XYZ file of C-alpha atoms in Angstrom:
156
model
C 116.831 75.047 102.235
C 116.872 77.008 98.886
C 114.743 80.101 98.394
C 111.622 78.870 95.385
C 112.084 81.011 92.540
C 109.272 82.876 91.793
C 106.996 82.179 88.930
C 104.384 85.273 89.086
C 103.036 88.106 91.758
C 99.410 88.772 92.170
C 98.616 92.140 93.327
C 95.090 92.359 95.290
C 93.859 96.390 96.735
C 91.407 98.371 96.124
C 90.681 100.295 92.939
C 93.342 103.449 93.242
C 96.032 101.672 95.312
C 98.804 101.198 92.607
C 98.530 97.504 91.399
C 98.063 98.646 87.584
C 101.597 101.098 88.341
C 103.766 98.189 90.098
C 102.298 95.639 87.437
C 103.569 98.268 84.308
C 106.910 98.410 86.258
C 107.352 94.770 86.473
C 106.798 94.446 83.492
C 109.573 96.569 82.227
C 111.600 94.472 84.433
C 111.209 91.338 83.446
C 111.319 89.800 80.226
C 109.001 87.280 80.001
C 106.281 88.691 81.607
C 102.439 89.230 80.684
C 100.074 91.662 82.591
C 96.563 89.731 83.624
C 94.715 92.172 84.909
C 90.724 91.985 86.616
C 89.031 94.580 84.714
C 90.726 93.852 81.289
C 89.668 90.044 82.259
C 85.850 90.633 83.370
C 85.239 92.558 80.368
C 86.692 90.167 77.845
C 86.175 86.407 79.801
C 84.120 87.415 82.833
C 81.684 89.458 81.114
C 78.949 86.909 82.734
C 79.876 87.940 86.383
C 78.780 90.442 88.097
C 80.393 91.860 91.681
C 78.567 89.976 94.580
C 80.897 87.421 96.898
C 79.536 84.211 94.687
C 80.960 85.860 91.092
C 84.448 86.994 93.035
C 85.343 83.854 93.472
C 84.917 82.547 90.582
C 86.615 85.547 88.918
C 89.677 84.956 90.869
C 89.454 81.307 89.971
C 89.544 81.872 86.491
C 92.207 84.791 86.718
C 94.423 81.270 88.567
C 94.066 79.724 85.664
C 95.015 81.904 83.183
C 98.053 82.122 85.528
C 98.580 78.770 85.300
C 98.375 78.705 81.091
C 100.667 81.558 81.501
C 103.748 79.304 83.533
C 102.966 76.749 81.546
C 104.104 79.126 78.466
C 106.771 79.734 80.263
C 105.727 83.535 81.155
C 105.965 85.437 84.457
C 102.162 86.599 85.201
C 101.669 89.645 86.516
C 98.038 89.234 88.322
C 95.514 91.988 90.057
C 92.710 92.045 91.275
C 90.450 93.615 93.853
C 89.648 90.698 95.855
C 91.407 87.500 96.942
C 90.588 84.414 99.450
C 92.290 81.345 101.054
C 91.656 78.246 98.599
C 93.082 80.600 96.293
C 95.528 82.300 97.701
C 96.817 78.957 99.041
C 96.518 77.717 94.995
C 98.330 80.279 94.086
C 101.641 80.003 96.540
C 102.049 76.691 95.547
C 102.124 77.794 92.283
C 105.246 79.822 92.880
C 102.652 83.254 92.631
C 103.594 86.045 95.116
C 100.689 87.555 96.650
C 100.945 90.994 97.765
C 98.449 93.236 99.480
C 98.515 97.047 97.849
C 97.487 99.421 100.753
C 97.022 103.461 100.505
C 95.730 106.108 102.052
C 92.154 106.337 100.693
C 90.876 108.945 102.853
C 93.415 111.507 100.019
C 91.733 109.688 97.349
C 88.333 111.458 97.060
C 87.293 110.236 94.007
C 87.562 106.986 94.947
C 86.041 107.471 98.594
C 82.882 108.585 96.779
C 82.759 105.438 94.171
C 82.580 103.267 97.468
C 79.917 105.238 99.083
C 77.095 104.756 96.733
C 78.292 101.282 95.426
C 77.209 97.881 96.536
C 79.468 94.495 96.950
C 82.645 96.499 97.567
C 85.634 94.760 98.562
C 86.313 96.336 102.126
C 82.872 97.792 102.578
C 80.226 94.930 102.079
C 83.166 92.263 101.008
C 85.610 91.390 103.931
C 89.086 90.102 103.123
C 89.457 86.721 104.837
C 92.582 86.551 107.275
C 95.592 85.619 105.000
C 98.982 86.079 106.047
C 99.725 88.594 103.202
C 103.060 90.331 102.413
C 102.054 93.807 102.375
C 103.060 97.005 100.588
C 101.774 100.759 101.443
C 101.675 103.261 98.992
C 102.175 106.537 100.102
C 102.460 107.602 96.357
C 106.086 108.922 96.386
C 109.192 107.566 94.591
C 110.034 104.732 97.652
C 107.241 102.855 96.381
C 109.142 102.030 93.430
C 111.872 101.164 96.078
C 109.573 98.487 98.020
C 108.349 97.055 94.704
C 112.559 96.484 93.312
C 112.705 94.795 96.850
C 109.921 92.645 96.345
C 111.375 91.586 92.929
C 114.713 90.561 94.438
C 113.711 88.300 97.265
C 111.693 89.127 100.355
């Protein structure tokens, strides 16, 4: 059985993780590509959403489908976001879309830490992650991250 070519990645973590970093560097490595990322997309499309579980989905939902406009075109989407569940995670593997799970350390990110604290409808506080058999990549914000991203590229 042939390894499916891949036809995007979707990046989901929390804000401060490194999806924004690993989507600029895949996009320097691959021609075709085009960068869809959550915040550039709720403030020019999803303007009407807000943060709660309800709007999520629907933001993720419409960040699919721009995927899907973008293989269409015959581009490589590079997708993040904060939050992801099943139906769409599911969607998006059949696709031919990677999902990957961005983990760090946030307990060094201080700035961030304190975002979280006084914020409502945060993914990982008040928002669970559903169970999803994710491939997962740590960043411990050194030069082997670029390492595990180049191995994502090529295969695993």
């Amino acid at each position: 059985m042939s390894k499916k070519r891949k036809k995007g990645i979707w990046f989901i973590g929390l804000a401060g993780v490194g999806k924004t970093f690993a989507s600029n560097f895949i996009k320097k490595k691959i021609k075709n590509s085009i960068i869809i990322d959550g915040d550039i997309v709720r403030k020019l499309v999803s303007f009407d959403l807000g943060y709660n579980l309800k709007d999520r989905k629907i933001q993720i939902e419409r960040m699919l489908g721009i995927g899907k406009i973008c293989i269409k075109s015959e581009k490589f989407p590079i997708i993040s976001t904060v939050y992801m569940n099943n139906k769409i995670f599911n969607k998006a593997k059949r696709l031919g879309i990677d999902v990957i799970q961005i983990e760090r350390n946030m307990q060094k990110l201080k700035s961030i830490r304190n975002l979280y604290k006084s914020k409502k409808n945060v993914v990982s506080k008040d928002i669970k992650y559903p169970n999803m058999k994710l491939k997962k990549l740590f960043n411990f914000g050194d030069s082997d991250f670029l390492k595990k991203i180049k191995f994502i590229l090529h295969g695993n």
